[in-house]
Amino acid sequence: MKVVSSSDWRDGLAFESPALVADISPGEDARCVACGAESELLPRTELWAVKHRHPKNHDGFVRFYCRAHVPAIKRVEAPTTRPARTAAPRAERQVAPRRSAAAVERPRDLCPDCFVEIPPTNVCGMCGRTFA
């Protein structure tokens, strides 16, 4: 059995980007998660949905916020200049010797009983027969 996530309106939301709840999901009035369960219900035109990242669920989770509690959007500024790289001594790269075409193309020995390749130990891994 393979467990997969379902597809719904939350998949279309970008992470950490507020969206008006009335535009993305119709329904009844709801509460702001920051105001608490005892707060009054607000119409969906006054609530903002924010999709947050979750460390164990790659789909994240969505919370509704009133205008007073909408989280600030964190914008990551791209660096305008590249950081200076310091010259570190490089290790010499070891190059493995190339195999000759004759070594790669040699015929393989097969076990006559199992028809599998005989390993370098000369003992068949399937039937245990020893070869000289």
GROMACS .gro file of C-alpha atoms in nm:
model
  132
    1MET     CA    1   0.000   0.000   0.000
    2LYS     CA    2   0.133   0.342  -0.093
    3VAL     CA    3   0.025   0.646   0.108
    4VAL     CA    4   0.001   0.964  -0.098
    5SER     CA    5  -0.116   1.311  -0.017
    6SER     CA    6  -0.444   1.436  -0.155
    7SER     CA    7  -0.472   1.731  -0.389
    8ASP     CA    8  -0.683   2.031  -0.289
    9TRP     CA    9  -0.681   2.412  -0.276
   10ARG     CA   10  -0.384   2.419  -0.036
   11ASP     CA   11  -0.150   2.284  -0.306
   12GLY     CA   12  -0.193   2.605  -0.505
   13LEU     CA   13  -0.068   2.830  -0.225
   14ALA     CA   14   0.289   2.951  -0.217
   15PHE     CA   15   0.482   2.906   0.107
   16GLU     CA   16   0.488   3.203   0.349
   17SER     CA   17   0.277   3.419   0.117
   18PRO     CA   18  -0.059   3.553   0.248
   19ALA     CA   19  -0.368   3.505   0.031
   20LEU     CA   20  -0.724   3.620   0.096
   21VAL     CA   21  -0.926   3.318   0.215
   22ALA     CA   22  -1.240   3.420   0.022
   23ASP     CA   23  -1.042   3.403  -0.305
   24ILE     CA   24  -0.899   3.056  -0.253
   25SER     CA   25  -1.155   2.856  -0.056
   26PRO     CA   26  -1.530   2.917  -0.019
   27GLY     CA   27  -1.699   2.826   0.305
   28GLU     CA   28  -1.830   2.948   0.637
   29ASP     CA   29  -1.684   3.211   0.866
   30ALA     CA   30  -1.370   3.109   1.056
   31ARG     CA   31  -1.139   3.221   1.336
   32CYS     CA   32  -0.792   3.368   1.336
   33VAL     CA   33  -0.543   3.116   1.472
   34ALA     CA   34  -0.359   3.388   1.670
   35CYS     CA   35  -0.677   3.528   1.829
   36GLY     CA   36  -0.763   3.187   1.972
   37ALA     CA   37  -1.062   2.956   1.993
   38GLU     CA   38  -1.265   3.196   2.209
   39SER     CA   39  -1.253   3.479   1.952
   40GLU     CA   40  -1.545   3.569   1.729
   41LEU     CA   41  -1.592   3.422   1.382
   42LEU     CA   42  -1.473   3.644   1.098
   43PRO     CA   43  -1.596   3.646   0.738
   44ARG     CA   44  -1.356   3.493   0.485
   45THR     CA   45  -1.311   3.835   0.322
   46GLU     CA   46  -1.128   3.948   0.639
   47LEU     CA   47  -0.903   3.643   0.685
   48TRP     CA   48  -0.568   3.566   0.525
   49ALA     CA   49  -0.439   3.213   0.461
   50VAL     CA   50  -0.066   3.151   0.502
   51LYS     CA   51   0.096   2.821   0.409
   52HIS     CA   52   0.385   2.746   0.645
   53ARG     CA   53   0.667   2.495   0.599
   54HIS     CA   54   0.669   2.187   0.820
   55PRO     CA   55   0.985   1.989   0.907
   56LYS     CA   56   0.818   1.649   0.862
   57ASN     CA   57   0.551   1.717   0.598
   58HIS     CA   58   0.668   1.851   0.264
   59ASP     CA   59   0.317   1.985   0.185
   60GLY     CA   60   0.331   2.220   0.484
   61PHE     CA   61   0.024   2.343   0.674
   62VAL     CA   62  -0.218   2.635   0.631
   63ARG     CA   63  -0.331   2.876   0.903
   64PHE     CA   64  -0.589   3.158   0.887
   65TYR     CA   65  -0.497   3.502   1.025
   66CYS     CA   66  -0.688   3.827   1.074
   67ARG     CA   67  -0.535   4.150   0.941
   68ALA     CA   68  -0.380   4.230   1.280
   69HIS     CA   69  -0.196   3.896   1.301
   70VAL     CA   70  -0.086   3.829   0.942
   71PRO     CA   71   0.284   3.729   0.959
   72ALA     CA   72   0.528   3.957   0.782
   73ILE     CA   73   0.658   3.822   0.454
   74LYS     CA   74   1.025   3.740   0.484
   75ARG     CA   75   1.198   3.844   0.165
   76VAL     CA   76   1.543   3.709   0.099
   77GLU     CA   77   1.754   3.961  -0.082
   78ALA     CA   78   1.993   3.822  -0.338
   79PRO     CA   79   2.352   3.938  -0.287
   80THR     CA   80   2.450   4.208  -0.533
   81THR     CA   81   2.813   4.101  -0.548
   82ARG     CA   82   2.978   3.765  -0.524
   83PRO     CA   83   3.169   3.704  -0.205
   84ALA     CA   84   3.544   3.702  -0.248
   85ARG     CA   85   3.692   3.354  -0.256
   86THR     CA   86   4.013   3.289  -0.077
   87ALA     CA   87   4.269   3.084  -0.258
   88ALA     CA   88   4.293   2.757  -0.072
   89PRO     CA   89   4.551   2.498  -0.168
   90ARG     CA   90   4.395   2.232  -0.387
   91ALA     CA   91   4.465   1.867  -0.343
   92GLU     CA   92   4.604   1.695  -0.647
   93ARG     CA   93   4.341   1.482  -0.811
   94GLN     CA   94   4.427   1.116  -0.847
   95VAL     CA   95   4.337   0.971  -1.184
   96ALA     CA   96   4.264   0.600  -1.199
   97PRO     CA   97   4.442   0.412  -1.475
   98ARG     CA   98   4.221   0.330  -1.773
   99ARG     CA   99   4.129  -0.030  -1.839
  100SER     CA  100   4.220  -0.173  -2.171
  101ALA     CA  101   3.941  -0.278  -2.404
  102ALA     CA  102   4.070  -0.637  -2.400
  103ALA     CA  103   4.026  -0.663  -2.020
  104VAL     CA  104   3.666  -0.542  -2.035
  105GLU     CA  105   3.565  -0.759  -2.329
  106ARG     CA  106   3.696  -1.097  -2.202
  107PRO     CA  107   3.445  -1.380  -2.196
  108ARG     CA  108   3.294  -1.456  -1.857
  109ASP     CA  109   3.302  -1.803  -1.704
  110LEU     CA  110   2.954  -1.935  -1.624
  111CYS     CA  111   2.847  -2.211  -1.390
  112PRO     CA  112   2.716  -2.496  -1.610
  113ASP     CA  113   2.443  -2.579  -1.357
  114CYS     CA  114   2.309  -2.231  -1.269
  115PHE     CA  115   2.425  -2.022  -1.568
  116VAL     CA  116   2.547  -1.738  -1.344
  117GLU     CA  117   2.891  -1.578  -1.362
  118ILE     CA  118   3.156  -1.744  -1.148
  119PRO     CA  119   3.300  -1.491  -0.896
  120PRO     CA  120   3.675  -1.452  -0.829
  121THR     CA  121   3.645  -1.690  -0.531
  122ASN     CA  122   3.575  -1.973  -0.785
  123VAL     CA  123   3.271  -2.084  -0.583
  124CYS     CA  124   2.928  -2.049  -0.744
  125GLY     CA  125   2.708  -1.823  -0.537
  126MET     CA  126   2.393  -2.014  -0.633
  127CYS     CA  127   2.477  -2.385  -0.603
  128GLY     CA  128   2.810  -2.373  -0.413
  129ARG     CA  129   3.004  -2.572  -0.676
  130THR     CA  130   3.382  -2.508  -0.663
  131PHE     CA  131   3.578  -2.442  -0.982
  132ALA     CA  132   3.955  -2.466  -1.036
   0.00000   0.00000   0.00000
